Amino acid sequence: MGPLSPLSPPSSLSDNPEPQSPQASQASQSSQLTDLLVSLRDRVMGVSESVLSTVDGLLVVADAETVHPESVAALAAATLGVSRRIADQAKVGALREVVARCGNGHVIVLAVGERALLTVVGDDGLDMAAFQRESPATVEELTKVLAADVAY
């Protein structure tokens, strides 16, 4: 075997970046998802917390300080399941969201594609018009980030 040619750098110095490890990729995805939740809170007055979960109730990420994210994730899955059945029985079309208006605020559950849910907790000053305007873009971006995970 002869020496390396001066025109071919060792493979460790090539221009091709090494692929991210699964852990680094997952951390990057979690960061992107959390940033989207924080952005929704920043853009809509009254949004206080949010939880992204799978449709079967497992926590993905959360922007939450007072709620227990794992419990919210599980309850959101149950809420969506029951609400879809009610919508089906009432023959009013596909379910878009579930809104619970409570004594001191709101809890809203939205489908994020076919495999995730976004649960948003808002105080009693929640700007519902701004939420209705901003949430579709957030759901679309969350769907894109989650879909990228499936591509690998």
PDB file of C-alpha atoms in Angstrom:
ATOM      1  CA  MET A   1       0.000   0.000   0.000  1.00  0.00           C
ATOM      2  CA  GLY A   2       1.337   3.386  -0.974  1.00  0.00           C
ATOM      3  CA  PRO A   3       1.000   6.742   0.777  1.00  0.00           C
ATOM      4  CA  LEU A   4      -2.132   8.844   0.401  1.00  0.00           C
ATOM      5  CA  SER A   5      -2.243  11.050  -2.641  1.00  0.00           C
ATOM      6  CA  PRO A   6      -1.926  14.766  -1.782  1.00  0.00           C
ATOM      7  CA  LEU A   7      -5.235  15.362  -3.606  1.00  0.00           C
ATOM      8  CA  SER A   8      -7.287  12.998  -1.443  1.00  0.00           C
ATOM      9  CA  PRO A   9      -7.609  14.048   2.190  1.00  0.00           C
ATOM     10  CA  PRO A  10      -8.107  11.361   4.807  1.00  0.00           C
ATOM     11  CA  SER A  11     -11.755  10.387   5.178  1.00  0.00           C
ATOM     12  CA  SER A  12     -11.950  12.093   8.588  1.00  0.00           C
ATOM     13  CA  LEU A  13     -11.287  15.435   6.873  1.00  0.00           C
ATOM     14  CA  SER A  14     -13.826  15.077   4.080  1.00  0.00           C
ATOM     15  CA  ASP A  15     -16.491  17.688   3.444  1.00  0.00           C
ATOM     16  CA  ASN A  16     -19.318  15.240   4.209  1.00  0.00           C
ATOM     17  CA  PRO A  17     -20.640  15.878   7.707  1.00  0.00           C
ATOM     18  CA  GLU A  18     -21.242  12.826   9.826  1.00  0.00           C
ATOM     19  CA  PRO A  19     -24.901  11.967  10.351  1.00  0.00           C
ATOM     20  CA  GLN A  20     -26.359  12.986  13.694  1.00  0.00           C
ATOM     21  CA  SER A  21     -26.654  10.338  16.323  1.00  0.00           C
ATOM     22  CA  PRO A  22     -30.215   9.293  17.162  1.00  0.00           C
ATOM     23  CA  GLN A  23     -29.872  11.020  20.543  1.00  0.00           C
ATOM     24  CA  ALA A  24     -28.719  14.295  18.981  1.00  0.00           C
ATOM     25  CA  SER A  25     -31.482  14.133  16.387  1.00  0.00           C
ATOM     26  CA  GLN A  26     -34.094  13.493  19.087  1.00  0.00           C
ATOM     27  CA  ALA A  27     -32.764  16.371  21.215  1.00  0.00           C
ATOM     28  CA  SER A  28     -32.896  18.679  18.199  1.00  0.00           C
ATOM     29  CA  GLN A  29     -36.472  17.617  17.409  1.00  0.00           C
ATOM     30  CA  SER A  30     -37.541  18.096  21.045  1.00  0.00           C
ATOM     31  CA  SER A  31     -36.007  21.547  21.021  1.00  0.00           C
ATOM     32  CA  GLN A  32     -37.820  22.479  17.800  1.00  0.00           C
ATOM     33  CA  LEU A  33     -41.138  21.222  19.170  1.00  0.00           C
ATOM     34  CA  THR A  34     -40.712  23.032  22.487  1.00  0.00           C
ATOM     35  CA  ASP A  35     -39.789  26.240  20.656  1.00  0.00           C
ATOM     36  CA  LEU A  36     -43.052  26.019  18.699  1.00  0.00           C
ATOM     37  CA  LEU A  37     -45.048  25.656  21.931  1.00  0.00           C
ATOM     38  CA  VAL A  38     -43.252  28.622  23.501  1.00  0.00           C
ATOM     39  CA  SER A  39     -43.854  30.653  20.347  1.00  0.00           C
ATOM     40  CA  LEU A  40     -47.606  30.005  20.550  1.00  0.00           C
ATOM     41  CA  ARG A  41     -47.606  31.161  24.199  1.00  0.00           C
ATOM     42  CA  ASP A  42     -45.704  34.308  23.189  1.00  0.00           C
ATOM     43  CA  ARG A  43     -48.041  35.124  20.281  1.00  0.00           C
ATOM     44  CA  VAL A  44     -51.420  34.546  21.966  1.00  0.00           C
ATOM     45  CA  MET A  45     -52.397  36.459  25.081  1.00  0.00           C
ATOM     46  CA  GLY A  46     -53.680  34.130  27.768  1.00  0.00           C
ATOM     47  CA  VAL A  47     -51.963  30.910  26.661  1.00  0.00           C
ATOM     48  CA  SER A  48     -50.224  29.746  29.802  1.00  0.00           C
ATOM     49  CA  GLU A  49     -49.156  26.151  29.135  1.00  0.00           C
ATOM     50  CA  SER A  50     -49.178  23.543  26.404  1.00  0.00           C
ATOM     51  CA  VAL A  51     -48.507  19.840  26.052  1.00  0.00           C
ATOM     52  CA  LEU A  52     -47.742  17.871  22.896  1.00  0.00           C
ATOM     53  CA  SER A  53     -48.538  14.179  23.152  1.00  0.00           C
ATOM     54  CA  THR A  54     -49.196  11.115  21.058  1.00  0.00           C
ATOM     55  CA  VAL A  55     -52.789  10.149  20.287  1.00  0.00           C
ATOM     56  CA  ASP A  56     -52.413   7.252  22.713  1.00  0.00           C
ATOM     57  CA  GLY A  57     -51.546   9.612  25.570  1.00  0.00           C
ATOM     58  CA  LEU A  58     -47.753   9.587  25.793  1.00  0.00           C
ATOM     59  CA  LEU A  59     -45.924  12.844  26.452  1.00  0.00           C
ATOM     60  CA  VAL A  60     -43.761  14.202  23.617  1.00  0.00           C
ATOM     61  CA  VAL A  61     -42.804  17.682  24.940  1.00  0.00           C
ATOM     62  CA  ALA A  62     -44.365  20.325  27.154  1.00  0.00           C
ATOM     63  CA  ASP A  63     -44.191  24.033  27.864  1.00  0.00           C
ATOM     64  CA  ALA A  64     -45.720  23.743  31.321  1.00  0.00           C
ATOM     65  CA  GLU A  65     -45.017  24.819  34.867  1.00  0.00           C
ATOM     66  CA  THR A  66     -48.139  24.029  36.887  1.00  0.00           C
ATOM     67  CA  VAL A  67     -49.871  21.142  35.126  1.00  0.00           C
ATOM     68  CA  HIS A  68     -48.545  17.589  35.231  1.00  0.00           C
ATOM     69  CA  PRO A  69     -47.672  17.018  31.534  1.00  0.00           C
ATOM     70  CA  GLU A  70     -47.961  13.211  31.624  1.00  0.00           C
ATOM     71  CA  SER A  71     -51.458  13.422  33.138  1.00  0.00           C
ATOM     72  CA  VAL A  72     -52.544  16.064  30.635  1.00  0.00           C
ATOM     73  CA  ALA A  73     -51.240  13.894  27.774  1.00  0.00           C
ATOM     74  CA  ALA A  74     -53.245  10.874  28.936  1.00  0.00           C
ATOM     75  CA  LEU A  75     -56.412  12.888  29.550  1.00  0.00           C
ATOM     76  CA  ALA A  76     -56.118  14.641  26.170  1.00  0.00           C
ATOM     77  CA  ALA A  77     -56.071  11.258  24.416  1.00  0.00           C
ATOM     78  CA  ALA A  78     -59.206  10.197  26.286  1.00  0.00           C
ATOM     79  CA  THR A  79     -60.877  13.557  25.570  1.00  0.00           C
ATOM     80  CA  LEU A  80     -60.156  13.311  21.865  1.00  0.00           C
ATOM     81  CA  GLY A  81     -61.403   9.725  21.668  1.00  0.00           C
ATOM     82  CA  VAL A  82     -64.715  10.482  23.382  1.00  0.00           C
ATOM     83  CA  SER A  83     -65.174  13.717  21.437  1.00  0.00           C
ATOM     84  CA  ARG A  84     -64.588  11.991  18.100  1.00  0.00           C
ATOM     85  CA  ARG A  85     -67.273   9.467  18.992  1.00  0.00           C
ATOM     86  CA  ILE A  86     -69.718  12.243  19.924  1.00  0.00           C
ATOM     87  CA  ALA A  87     -69.024  14.070  16.644  1.00  0.00           C
ATOM     88  CA  ASP A  88     -69.506  10.827  14.734  1.00  0.00           C
ATOM     89  CA  GLN A  89     -72.794  10.038  16.489  1.00  0.00           C
ATOM     90  CA  ALA A  90     -74.053  13.589  15.965  1.00  0.00           C
ATOM     91  CA  LYS A  91     -73.039  13.416  12.288  1.00  0.00           C
ATOM     92  CA  VAL A  92     -71.487  16.899  12.358  1.00  0.00           C
ATOM     93  CA  GLY A  93     -68.294  16.096  10.458  1.00  0.00           C
ATOM     94  CA  ALA A  94     -64.707  15.523  11.446  1.00  0.00           C
ATOM     95  CA  LEU A  95     -63.630  16.784  14.835  1.00  0.00           C
ATOM     96  CA  ARG A  96     -61.330  19.826  14.673  1.00  0.00           C
ATOM     97  CA  GLU A  97     -60.825  20.677  18.329  1.00  0.00           C
ATOM     98  CA  VAL A  98     -62.271  20.261  21.779  1.00  0.00           C
ATOM     99  CA  VAL A  99     -62.692  23.374  23.936  1.00  0.00           C
ATOM    100  CA  ALA A 100     -63.452  23.193  27.644  1.00  0.00           C
ATOM    101  CA  ARG A 101     -64.401  26.586  29.069  1.00  0.00           C
ATOM    102  CA  CYS A 102     -63.863  26.433  32.790  1.00  0.00           C
ATOM    103  CA  GLY A 103     -64.373  28.759  35.737  1.00  0.00           C
ATOM    104  CA  ASN A 104     -60.844  30.170  35.538  1.00  0.00           C
ATOM    105  CA  GLY A 105     -59.752  29.452  31.983  1.00  0.00           C
ATOM    106  CA  HIS A 106     -59.810  27.129  29.022  1.00  0.00           C
ATOM    107  CA  VAL A 107     -58.403  23.776  27.978  1.00  0.00           C
ATOM    108  CA  ILE A 108     -58.219  23.169  24.233  1.00  0.00           C
ATOM    109  CA  VAL A 109     -57.234  19.885  22.566  1.00  0.00           C
ATOM    110  CA  LEU A 110     -56.303  19.916  18.878  1.00  0.00           C
ATOM    111  CA  ALA A 111     -55.303  17.067  16.587  1.00  0.00           C
ATOM    112  CA  VAL A 112     -51.785  17.413  15.163  1.00  0.00           C
ATOM    113  CA  GLY A 113     -51.840  15.195  12.117  1.00  0.00           C
ATOM    114  CA  GLU A 114     -52.868  11.603  12.677  1.00  0.00           C
ATOM    115  CA  ARG A 115     -50.507  10.765  15.504  1.00  0.00           C
ATOM    116  CA  ALA A 116     -50.300  13.682  17.937  1.00  0.00           C
ATOM    117  CA  LEU A 117     -52.357  16.059  20.078  1.00  0.00           C
ATOM    118  CA  LEU A 118     -51.742  19.592  21.233  1.00  0.00           C
ATOM    119  CA  THR A 119     -53.347  20.535  24.531  1.00  0.00           C
ATOM    120  CA  VAL A 120     -53.344  24.243  25.357  1.00  0.00           C
ATOM    121  CA  VAL A 121     -54.218  25.676  28.754  1.00  0.00           C
ATOM    122  CA  GLY A 122     -55.308  29.291  28.802  1.00  0.00           C
ATOM    123  CA  ASP A 123     -56.309  31.623  31.585  1.00  0.00           C
ATOM    124  CA  ASP A 124     -59.680  33.366  31.671  1.00  0.00           C
ATOM    125  CA  GLY A 125     -58.208  36.196  29.573  1.00  0.00           C
ATOM    126  CA  LEU A 126     -57.367  33.878  26.655  1.00  0.00           C
ATOM    127  CA  ASP A 127     -57.722  35.732  23.368  1.00  0.00           C
ATOM    128  CA  MET A 128     -59.770  33.123  21.509  1.00  0.00           C
ATOM    129  CA  ALA A 129     -59.730  35.081  18.238  1.00  0.00           C
ATOM    130  CA  ALA A 130     -55.928  35.220  18.276  1.00  0.00           C
ATOM    131  CA  PHE A 131     -55.796  31.546  19.251  1.00  0.00           C
ATOM    132  CA  GLN A 132     -58.043  30.591  16.327  1.00  0.00           C
ATOM    133  CA  ARG A 133     -55.859  32.672  14.020  1.00  0.00           C
ATOM    134  CA  GLU A 134     -52.461  31.419  15.297  1.00  0.00           C
ATOM    135  CA  SER A 135     -53.078  27.777  16.192  1.00  0.00           C
ATOM    136  CA  PRO A 136     -53.424  26.390  12.629  1.00  0.00           C
ATOM    137  CA  ALA A 137     -49.902  27.554  11.727  1.00  0.00           C
ATOM    138  CA  THR A 138     -48.530  26.059  14.949  1.00  0.00           C
ATOM    139  CA  VAL A 139     -50.290  22.757  14.269  1.00  0.00           C
ATOM    140  CA  GLU A 140     -48.915  22.734  10.715  1.00  0.00           C
ATOM    141  CA  GLU A 141     -45.348  23.352  11.917  1.00  0.00           C
ATOM    142  CA  LEU A 142     -45.641  20.712  14.650  1.00  0.00           C
ATOM    143  CA  THR A 143     -46.906  18.257  12.028  1.00  0.00           C
ATOM    144  CA  LYS A 144     -43.889  18.978   9.785  1.00  0.00           C
ATOM    145  CA  VAL A 145     -41.368  18.457  12.589  1.00  0.00           C
ATOM    146  CA  LEU A 146     -43.045  15.216  13.664  1.00  0.00           C
ATOM    147  CA  ALA A 147     -43.223  14.005  10.043  1.00  0.00           C
ATOM    148  CA  ALA A 148     -39.464  14.505   9.662  1.00  0.00           C
ATOM    149  CA  ASP A 149     -39.004  11.969  12.470  1.00  0.00           C
ATOM    150  CA  VAL A 150     -40.877   9.357  10.419  1.00  0.00           C
ATOM    151  CA  ALA A 151     -38.688  10.007   7.361  1.00  0.00           C
ATOM    152  CA  TYR A 152     -35.704   8.407   9.073  1.00  0.00           C
TER     153      TYR A 152
END
